[in-house]
Amino acid sequence: MGLIKIFSGEEILAVSLKKILEESNIMVVIRNNNQANVLPSITSAKAVELFIQETDFGKANPVIEEFRLSI
């Protein structure tokens, strides 16, 4: 089994969803490809992505849907 992307968006929302999922005992991998620290002249922030194990999707889906409805 592999990882599946469950969220792509602003960092503050990604961190909030990650916290909620981890409280439900779901391991979350966060990927932030923002190069602003490497090249300060670049101001375009890239989306932060969250990934979970495919096997956790059934357990995570209700949590994700509730989060999406709340934003």
XYZ file of N, CA, C and O in Angstrom:
284
model
N 0.837 -1.176 0.000
C 0.000 0.000 0.000
C 0.887 1.246 0.000
O 1.982 1.227 0.511
N 0.336 2.328 -0.513
C 1.114 3.547 -0.610
C 0.402 4.722 0.020
O -0.610 4.578 0.699
N 0.961 5.872 -0.229
C 0.380 7.109 0.279
C -0.579 7.695 -0.748
O -0.348 7.586 -1.948
N -1.639 8.339 -0.262
C -2.557 9.053 -1.134
C -2.676 10.488 -0.648
O -2.641 10.757 0.549
N -2.803 11.401 -1.604
C -2.928 12.817 -1.254
C -4.373 13.087 -0.854
O -5.302 12.750 -1.575
N -4.536 13.727 0.311
C -5.880 14.014 0.798
C -6.171 15.505 0.865
O -7.317 15.900 1.040
N -5.127 16.327 0.744
C -5.321 17.767 0.856
C -4.194 18.489 0.158
O -3.047 18.071 0.208
N -4.534 19.604 -0.469
C -3.556 20.499 -1.069
C -4.094 21.905 -0.893
O -5.205 22.204 -1.344
N -3.345 22.751 -0.205
C -3.830 24.107 0.026
C -2.915 24.895 0.934
O -1.724 24.604 1.049
N -3.502 25.889 1.599
C -2.735 26.786 2.462
C -2.180 26.043 3.674
O -2.809 25.130 4.212
N -1.011 26.487 4.099
C -0.313 25.811 5.193
C -1.125 25.809 6.483
O -1.172 24.787 7.176
N -1.774 26.896 6.801
C -2.523 26.957 8.061
C -3.658 25.932 8.082
O -3.925 25.298 9.103
N -4.317 25.723 6.936
C -5.376 24.716 6.862
C -4.788 23.311 6.918
O -5.349 22.423 7.563
N -3.668 23.112 6.251
C -3.018 21.796 6.247
C -2.602 21.391 7.656
O -2.817 20.248 8.069
N -2.037 22.319 8.409
C -1.603 22.022 9.774
C -2.809 21.704 10.657
O -2.759 20.780 11.480
N -3.905 22.427 10.464
C -5.119 22.170 11.247
C -5.668 20.781 10.954
O -6.013 20.036 11.881
N -5.763 20.417 9.677
C -6.274 19.100 9.316
C -5.335 18.005 9.804
O -5.791 16.969 10.312
N -4.043 18.225 9.698
C -3.060 17.243 10.175
C -3.261 16.971 11.658
O -3.275 15.823 12.097
N -3.461 18.011 12.430
C -3.661 17.871 13.879
C -4.918 17.055 14.170
O -4.901 16.154 15.009
N -6.005 17.358 13.464
C -7.266 16.641 13.681
C -7.106 15.160 13.335
O -7.577 14.281 14.072
N -6.444 14.875 12.222
C -6.250 13.478 11.826
C -5.357 12.732 12.811
O -5.630 11.575 13.154
N -4.303 13.379 13.282
C -3.411 12.728 14.242
C -4.107 12.459 15.563
O -3.797 11.485 16.239
N -5.079 13.305 15.930
C -5.865 13.052 17.139
C -6.733 11.806 16.975
O -7.151 11.206 17.961
N -7.011 11.439 15.716
C -7.778 10.218 15.416
C -6.849 9.037 15.131
O -7.264 8.039 14.542
N -5.600 9.168 15.522
C -4.581 8.119 15.346
C -4.349 7.762 13.886
O -4.179 6.589 13.542
N -4.333 8.768 13.021
C -4.030 8.583 11.607
C -2.721 9.306 11.317
O -2.614 10.512 11.543
N -1.729 8.550 10.833
C -0.433 9.140 10.525
C -0.549 9.991 9.259
O -1.123 9.562 8.262
N -0.011 11.194 9.323
C -0.088 12.133 8.208
C 1.322 12.554 7.813
O 2.156 12.859 8.661
N 1.569 12.581 6.509
C 2.831 13.076 5.968
C 2.524 14.423 5.326
O 1.589 14.543 4.540
N 3.303 15.440 5.674
C 3.102 16.781 5.129
C 4.263 17.099 4.190
O 5.418 16.794 4.499
N 3.936 17.658 3.042
C 4.978 18.043 2.082
C 4.775 19.511 1.735
O 3.715 19.913 1.261
N 5.813 20.278 1.971
C 5.791 21.703 1.692
C 6.964 22.010 0.774
O 8.106 21.980 1.189
N 6.675 22.312 -0.477
C 7.725 22.585 -1.458
C 8.008 24.065 -1.619
O 8.474 24.504 -2.658
N 7.730 24.834 -0.617
C 7.949 26.268 -0.686
C 9.450 26.550 -0.679
O 10.151 26.199 0.260
N 9.939 27.194 -1.710
C 11.358 27.502 -1.849
C 11.698 28.915 -1.380
O 12.791 29.399 -1.639
N 10.790 29.578 -0.701
C 11.004 30.965 -0.300
C 12.233 31.128 0.592
O 12.908 32.150 0.545
N 12.530 30.122 1.422
C 13.695 30.229 2.299
C 14.999 30.078 1.520
O 16.021 30.608 1.905
N 14.953 29.373 0.409
C 16.154 29.165 -0.403
C 16.381 30.359 -1.318
O 17.501 30.837 -1.471
N 15.316 30.833 -1.936
C 15.392 31.961 -2.854
C 14.427 33.049 -2.377
O 13.268 33.090 -2.797
N 14.864 33.935 -1.475
C 13.969 34.926 -0.883
C 13.264 35.834 -1.888
O 12.230 36.411 -1.580
N 13.790 35.981 -3.088
C 13.158 36.858 -4.063
C 11.890 36.249 -4.671
O 11.102 36.939 -5.296
N 11.701 34.953 -4.479
C 10.507 34.290 -5.005
C 9.391 34.432 -3.977
O 9.528 34.009 -2.833
N 8.279 35.017 -4.385
C 7.195 35.261 -3.432
C 5.997 34.347 -3.633
O 5.044 34.423 -2.896
N 6.017 33.502 -4.641
C 4.871 32.632 -4.868
C 4.964 31.402 -3.974
O 5.868 30.589 -4.110
N 4.034 31.289 -3.053
C 4.011 30.151 -2.142
C 3.277 28.993 -2.810
O 2.222 29.169 -3.393
N 3.872 27.836 -2.721
C 3.241 26.642 -3.284
C 2.337 26.012 -2.236
O 2.508 26.211 -1.041
N 1.396 25.252 -2.696
C 0.464 24.601 -1.791
C 1.167 23.545 -0.947
O 2.096 22.885 -1.397
N 0.697 23.402 0.266
C 1.152 22.347 1.155
C 0.253 21.136 0.910
O -0.951 21.273 0.737
N 0.849 19.957 0.862
C 0.090 18.738 0.583
C 0.150 17.795 1.776
O 1.187 17.681 2.433
N -0.973 17.119 2.041
C -1.047 16.112 3.089
C -1.299 14.755 2.458
O -2.099 14.631 1.524
N -0.625 13.745 2.987
C -0.766 12.382 2.510
C -1.035 11.455 3.691
O -0.539 11.701 4.790
N -1.824 10.397 3.431
C -2.042 9.351 4.428
C -1.869 8.000 3.746
O -1.865 7.907 2.518
N -1.761 6.952 4.550
C -1.712 5.593 4.013
C -3.065 5.252 3.404
O -4.108 5.612 3.950
N -3.042 4.544 2.292
C -4.291 4.121 1.639
C -5.181 3.341 2.594
O -6.407 3.485 2.567
N -4.580 2.550 3.453
C -5.349 1.717 4.376
C -6.084 2.535 5.430
O -7.025 2.040 6.040
N -5.670 3.786 5.652
C -6.322 4.650 6.636
C -7.434 5.498 6.036
O -8.122 6.230 6.753
N -7.639 5.412 4.720
C -8.589 6.316 4.070
C -10.015 6.144 4.600
O -10.715 7.125 4.820
N -10.462 4.926 4.797
C -11.819 4.692 5.296
C -12.057 5.355 6.631
O -13.132 5.917 6.889
N -11.065 5.325 7.492
C -11.161 5.945 8.816
C -11.023 7.467 8.724
O -11.668 8.203 9.467
N -10.213 7.938 7.778
C -9.930 9.371 7.661
C -10.992 10.144 6.898
O -11.185 11.337 7.150
N -11.678 9.493 5.976
C -12.605 10.197 5.094
C -13.678 10.998 5.844
O -13.914 12.157 5.513
N -14.355 10.441 6.853
C -15.349 11.253 7.571
C -14.739 12.482 8.254
O -15.341 13.548 8.273
N -13.527 12.334 8.761
C -12.841 13.450 9.414
C -12.509 14.529 8.388
O -12.707 15.722 8.634
N -12.035 14.116 7.219
C -11.676 15.054 6.156
C -12.914 15.800 5.663
O -12.883 17.022 5.487
N -13.999 15.071 5.458
C -15.230 15.697 4.973
C -15.781 16.707 5.983
O -16.229 17.793 5.609
N -15.738 16.359 7.254
C -16.196 17.288 8.287
C -15.339 18.547 8.304
O -15.845 19.659 8.431
N -14.023 18.378 8.130
C -13.123 19.510 8.087
C -13.430 20.397 6.890
O -13.504 21.630 7.015
N -13.622 19.790 5.728
C -13.917 20.576 4.516
C -15.215 21.350 4.633
O -15.324 22.467 4.131
N -16.206 20.769 5.268
C -17.478 21.476 5.451
C -17.356 22.631 6.442
O -18.138 23.581 6.380
N -16.381 22.541 7.332
C -16.237 23.585 8.361
C -15.436 24.800 7.871
O -15.444 25.830 8.533
N -14.763 24.676 6.722
C -13.970 25.826 6.253
C -14.730 26.646 5.218
O -15.688 26.255 4.659
